[in-house]
Tab-separated table of C-alpha atoms and ligand atoms in Angstrom:
chain	number	residue	atom	x	y	z
A	1	MET	CA	27.907	72.269	-48.512
A	2	MET	CA	28.143	68.870	-46.838
A	3	VAL	CA	31.897	68.657	-47.053
A	4	GLU	CA	33.895	67.623	-44.011
A	5	ILE	CA	37.413	69.066	-44.059
A	6	SER	CA	40.395	67.710	-42.115
A	7	VAL	CA	43.719	69.519	-42.164
A	8	PHE	CA	46.860	67.587	-41.197
A	9	ALA	CA	50.263	68.930	-40.217
A	10	GLY	CA	51.860	67.098	-43.128
A	11	ALA	CA	51.362	64.625	-45.957
A	12	GLY	CA	52.601	61.741	-43.773
A	13	GLN	CA	49.906	62.274	-41.138
A	14	LEU	CA	47.267	62.607	-43.845
A	15	ALA	CA	48.342	59.346	-45.468
A	16	MET	CA	48.156	57.541	-42.124
A	17	ALA	CA	44.716	58.934	-41.304
A	18	LEU	CA	43.350	57.977	-44.719
A	19	ALA	CA	44.753	54.449	-44.496
A	20	ASP	CA	43.213	54.126	-41.004
A	21	LEU	CA	39.878	55.332	-42.383
A	22	VAL	CA	39.918	52.767	-45.194
A	23	ALA	CA	41.006	49.991	-42.812
A	24	GLU	CA	38.133	50.884	-40.479
A	25	ARG	CA	35.603	50.873	-43.330
A	26	LEU	CA	36.974	47.506	-44.405
A	27	ARG	CA	36.530	46.115	-40.893
A	28	ARG	CA	32.925	47.308	-40.823
A	29	THR	CA	32.186	46.136	-44.390
A	30	PRO	CA	34.507	43.316	-45.506
A	31	THR	CA	32.874	43.348	-48.968
A	32	LEU	CA	33.684	47.060	-49.395
A	33	VAL	CA	33.718	48.327	-52.988
A	34	LEU	CA	36.567	50.819	-53.236
A	35	GLY	CA	37.249	53.334	-55.973
A	36	LEU	CA	40.985	54.057	-56.198
A	37	PRO	CA	43.169	56.834	-57.640
A	38	THR	CA	46.704	56.940	-58.983
A	39	GLY	CA	49.187	59.839	-59.159
A	40	ARG	CA	51.834	61.122	-56.780
A	41	THR	CA	49.584	62.136	-53.909
A	42	PRO	CA	48.232	58.636	-53.107
A	43	LEU	CA	51.706	57.059	-52.813
A	44	GLY	CA	51.920	57.753	-49.068
A	45	PHE	CA	48.399	56.438	-48.575
A	46	TYR	CA	49.233	53.182	-50.339
A	47	ARG	CA	52.439	52.833	-48.313
A	48	GLN	CA	50.454	53.162	-45.098
A	49	MET	CA	47.740	50.827	-46.389
A	50	VAL	CA	50.339	48.148	-47.077
A	51	ARG	CA	51.842	48.694	-43.620
A	52	ILE	CA	48.443	48.297	-41.945
A	53	ALA	CA	47.761	45.178	-44.020
A	54	ARG	CA	51.071	43.689	-42.836
A	55	GLU	CA	50.993	44.796	-39.224
A	56	ALA	CA	47.303	44.775	-38.383
A	57	GLY	CA	46.114	42.307	-41.006
A	58	ALA	CA	43.720	44.617	-42.879
A	59	ASP	CA	41.740	42.042	-44.832
A	60	PHE	CA	41.055	42.780	-48.508
A	61	SER	CA	40.065	39.204	-49.371
A	62	ARG	CA	36.386	40.067	-49.883
A	63	ALA	CA	36.874	43.676	-51.040
A	64	THR	CA	36.470	44.885	-54.613
A	65	THR	CA	38.358	47.718	-56.319
A	66	PHE	CA	37.703	49.919	-59.332
A	67	ASN	CA	40.400	52.299	-60.511
A	68	LEU	CA	39.389	55.684	-61.854
A	69	ASP	CA	41.259	55.745	-65.123
A	70	GLU	CA	43.874	54.321	-67.489
A	71	PHE	CA	45.897	55.621	-70.438
A	72	LEU	CA	44.432	54.869	-73.849
A	73	GLY	CA	46.493	52.540	-76.020
A	74	VAL	CA	48.377	51.239	-72.999
A	75	GLY	CA	47.985	47.583	-72.016
A	76	PRO	CA	47.862	46.336	-68.418
A	77	GLU	CA	51.397	44.885	-68.579
A	78	GLU	CA	53.071	48.093	-69.745
A	79	PRO	CA	55.275	49.675	-67.070
A	80	GLY	CA	53.725	53.144	-67.580
A	81	SER	CA	50.166	51.872	-67.136
A	82	TYR	CA	48.141	52.733	-64.060
A	83	ARG	CA	47.478	49.032	-63.689
A	84	GLN	CA	51.222	48.466	-63.125
A	85	TYR	CA	51.358	51.458	-60.767
A	86	MET	CA	48.647	49.805	-58.672
A	87	GLU	CA	50.454	46.446	-58.760
A	88	ARG	CA	53.688	48.052	-57.564
A	89	HIS	CA	52.187	50.211	-54.849
A	90	LEU	CA	49.243	48.206	-53.526
A	91	PHE	CA	47.829	45.065	-55.143
A	92	ARG	CA	50.981	42.973	-54.941
A	93	HIS	CA	51.257	43.634	-51.208
A	94	ILE	CA	47.731	42.895	-49.981
A	95	ASN	CA	45.500	39.826	-49.915
A	96	ILE	CA	43.002	41.060	-52.496
A	97	ASP	CA	41.366	38.397	-54.660
A	98	ARG	CA	42.657	39.190	-58.177
A	99	ARG	CA	39.201	38.521	-59.598
A	100	HIS	CA	37.917	41.473	-57.574
A	101	ILE	CA	40.334	43.980	-59.144
A	102	HIS	CA	38.591	45.981	-61.866
A	103	PHE	CA	40.474	48.108	-64.329
A	104	LEU	CA	39.813	49.892	-67.576
A	105	ASP	CA	41.787	48.163	-70.336
A	106	GLY	CA	43.588	50.962	-72.162
A	107	ALA	CA	44.437	48.577	-75.011
A	108	ALA	CA	40.830	47.523	-75.646
A	109	GLN	CA	40.016	47.286	-79.383
A	110	ASP	CA	36.779	49.202	-78.920
A	111	PRO	CA	37.260	51.916	-76.272
A	112	ALA	CA	33.567	52.909	-76.213
A	113	ALA	CA	32.545	49.298	-75.564
A	114	GLU	CA	35.245	49.054	-72.893
A	115	CYS	CA	33.760	52.096	-71.130
A	116	GLU	CA	30.310	50.502	-71.201
A	117	ARG	CA	31.722	47.249	-69.866
A	118	TYR	CA	33.258	49.149	-66.932
A	119	GLU	CA	30.007	50.922	-66.086
A	120	ALA	CA	28.219	47.555	-66.162
A	121	GLU	CA	30.830	46.035	-63.830
A	122	ILE	CA	30.404	48.870	-61.360
A	123	ARG	CA	26.629	48.364	-61.441
A	124	ALA	CA	27.025	44.601	-61.036
A	125	ALA	CA	29.217	45.179	-57.972
A	126	GLY	CA	26.380	47.202	-56.428
A	127	GLY	CA	28.085	50.575	-56.966
A	128	ILE	CA	31.120	52.086	-55.276
A	129	ASP	CA	30.964	52.401	-51.483
A	130	LEU	CA	34.006	54.587	-50.961
A	131	GLN	CA	35.695	56.528	-53.750
A	132	VAL	CA	39.182	57.807	-52.917
A	133	LEU	CA	40.230	60.737	-55.094
A	134	GLY	CA	43.134	63.040	-55.753
A	135	ILE	CA	42.702	66.363	-57.510
A	136	GLY	CA	44.672	67.624	-60.495
A	137	GLY	CA	46.357	71.009	-60.297
A	138	ASN	CA	43.738	72.104	-62.867
A	139	GLY	CA	40.819	70.809	-60.759
A	140	HIS	CA	40.245	67.529	-62.547
A	141	ILE	CA	38.956	64.437	-60.749
A	142	GLY	CA	39.657	61.110	-62.380
A	143	PHE	CA	40.657	62.421	-65.786
A	144	ASN	CA	37.639	64.707	-66.112
A	145	GLU	CA	39.504	67.768	-67.328
A	146	PRO	CA	38.154	71.346	-67.135
A	147	ALA	CA	36.019	72.008	-70.230
A	148	GLY	CA	32.899	73.713	-71.517
A	149	SER	CA	30.927	70.599	-70.679
A	150	LEU	CA	31.573	67.424	-68.713
A	151	VAL	CA	30.692	63.816	-69.467
A	152	ALA	CA	28.568	61.773	-67.069
A	153	ARG	CA	29.800	58.243	-67.653
A	154	THR	CA	33.077	56.448	-68.330
A	155	HIS	CA	34.503	57.795	-71.579
A	156	VAL	CA	37.590	58.595	-73.643
A	157	VAL	CA	39.277	61.862	-72.581
A	158	ARG	CA	41.941	64.079	-74.090
A	159	LEU	CA	44.573	64.949	-71.489
A	160	GLN	CA	45.746	68.500	-70.939
A	161	LEU	CA	49.456	69.193	-71.173
A	162	GLN	CA	49.573	70.036	-67.444
A	163	THR	CA	48.116	66.599	-66.678
A	164	ARG	CA	50.572	64.856	-69.001
A	165	ARG	CA	53.445	66.710	-67.334
A	166	ALA	CA	52.217	65.556	-63.904
A	167	ASN	CA	52.384	61.965	-65.188
A	168	ALA	CA	55.787	62.158	-66.853
A	169	SER	CA	57.506	60.268	-64.020
A	170	LEU	CA	55.660	57.086	-65.096
A	171	TRP	CA	57.147	57.545	-68.575
A	172	GLY	CA	60.840	58.027	-67.787
A	173	GLY	CA	60.330	61.741	-67.057
A	174	ASP	CA	59.563	62.336	-70.751
A	175	VAL	CA	56.248	64.176	-71.251
A	176	THR	CA	56.277	63.364	-74.976
A	177	ARG	CA	55.904	59.668	-74.080
A	178	VAL	CA	52.799	60.260	-71.913
A	179	PRO	CA	49.713	59.224	-73.906
A	180	ARG	CA	47.470	62.046	-75.108
A	181	ARG	CA	44.261	60.230	-74.359
A	182	ALA	CA	42.874	58.112	-71.557
A	183	LEU	CA	39.771	56.296	-70.364
A	184	SER	CA	38.159	57.733	-67.248
A	185	MET	CA	35.147	57.282	-65.040
A	186	GLY	CA	32.798	60.169	-65.731
A	187	MET	CA	31.522	62.782	-63.327
A	188	ALA	CA	28.298	60.896	-62.564
A	189	THR	CA	30.211	57.637	-62.094
A	190	ILE	CA	32.262	59.378	-59.399
A	191	LEU	CA	29.344	61.293	-57.864
A	192	HIS	CA	27.311	58.077	-57.525
A	193	ALA	CA	29.820	56.641	-55.057
A	194	ARG	CA	28.153	56.436	-51.640
A	195	SER	CA	30.982	58.328	-50.005
A	196	VAL	CA	33.992	60.200	-51.312
A	197	VAL	CA	37.357	61.030	-49.735
A	198	LEU	CA	39.526	63.506	-51.611
A	199	MET	CA	43.147	64.081	-50.638
A	200	ALA	CA	45.379	66.975	-51.657
A	201	THR	CA	48.830	67.997	-50.504
A	202	GLY	CA	51.231	70.813	-51.264
A	203	ALA	CA	50.975	74.512	-52.070
A	204	GLU	CA	50.443	73.818	-55.779
A	205	LYS	CA	47.000	72.388	-54.908
A	206	ALA	CA	45.880	75.306	-52.666
A	207	ALA	CA	44.174	77.294	-55.428
A	208	CYS	CA	42.138	74.403	-56.841
A	209	VAL	CA	41.235	73.184	-53.338
A	210	SER	CA	39.794	76.579	-52.411
A	211	ALA	CA	37.972	76.797	-55.775
A	212	MET	CA	36.576	73.308	-55.217
A	213	VAL	CA	35.305	74.055	-51.704
A	214	ASP	CA	34.419	77.758	-51.792
A	215	GLY	CA	34.018	78.525	-55.497
A	216	PRO	CA	31.039	78.290	-57.835
A	217	LEU	CA	29.988	75.024	-59.466
A	218	THR	CA	31.607	75.121	-62.864
A	219	THR	CA	32.682	72.693	-65.563
A	220	ARG	CA	35.954	74.665	-65.545
A	221	MET	CA	36.616	73.219	-62.069
A	222	PRO	CA	35.250	69.664	-62.258
A	223	ALA	CA	36.000	69.000	-58.573
A	224	SER	CA	33.520	71.757	-57.629
A	225	PHE	CA	30.683	69.299	-58.399
A	226	LEU	CA	31.640	67.419	-55.251
A	227	GLN	CA	29.779	70.224	-53.442
A	228	LEU	CA	26.591	68.431	-54.545
A	229	HIS	CA	27.585	65.114	-52.977
A	230	PRO	CA	26.059	64.293	-49.581
A	231	GLU	CA	29.148	62.637	-48.084
A	232	VAL	CA	32.512	64.095	-49.010
A	233	HIS	CA	35.552	64.180	-46.747
A	234	VAL	CA	38.409	66.428	-47.921
A	235	MET	CA	41.783	65.588	-46.355
A	236	LEU	CA	44.487	68.225	-46.752
A	237	ASP	CA	47.910	69.088	-45.498
A	238	ARG	CA	48.440	72.656	-44.275
A	239	ALA	CA	49.917	73.851	-47.544
A	240	ALA	CA	46.954	72.653	-49.605
A	241	ALA	CA	44.489	74.179	-47.092
A	242	ARG	CA	46.077	77.622	-47.166
A	243	GLY	CA	43.494	79.213	-49.493
A	244	LEU	CA	40.394	77.993	-47.640
A	245	ARG	CA	38.020	80.516	-46.079
A	246	ARG	CA	37.172	78.147	-43.215
A	247	LYS	CA	39.606	75.578	-41.883
B	1	PGA	P1	48.906	64.019	-58.428
B	1	PGA	O1	47.623	63.805	-59.358
B	1	PGA	O2	48.575	63.300	-57.163
B	1	PGA	O3	49.999	63.368	-59.194
B	1	PGA	O4	49.041	65.476	-58.236
B	1	PGA	C1	46.366	63.992	-58.783
B	1	PGA	C2	45.320	63.777	-59.836
B	1	PGA	O5	45.617	64.037	-61.013
B	1	PGA	O6	44.218	63.377	-59.474
């Protein structure tokens, strides 16, 4: 497989290296179209990205962003929304042109139409240059959960309990408040990005990381489809890399 793997001593070093990588891509291509994740893992990355923007002037003014997913029924102003997560951790702190921020609207009246709108916006932007991803403990990417079949394009998903638990911190630590459904880029939406960087940290990700890299392609491990992508960089800390056959 075409996957490049980097193992870092810790999550802090990984976050710095990923922020440096994005800053470098941004220098080379000021109009970079970035796909962005949420969750716990990217927090360090966003912290470093903000630091680089402040200290080294990383320039987002001509860049465009598309986030992977959003909770269904949740508007962009709601504190638990991914949109607010991104405001808190990145958008508010960088010089991105607000018109270039693209997000799925979880409160859209017609979710199917909203998904189509998002696909059209990605096409109109010329596609995603660099998609940054995390991986769920169950092997999901975006919110493409393990299942008997996977969906190609942006669609409504039902979240697994494990995924809702992982998101409880956005909802006052109360898993019952985490929405049961979400909107997510589909597998093909993600795989069409020109390059992909996936980050994973911690021992609880070791099993899905090794299944993603060394296991069979299976809809039960959506991340395994990244094996088909020509340009994937997997960034891990030592704990997440523990199960890999080659390091
Ligand atoms: P986490 O989520 O970073 O909170 O573990 C990763 C993901 O679900 O993609």
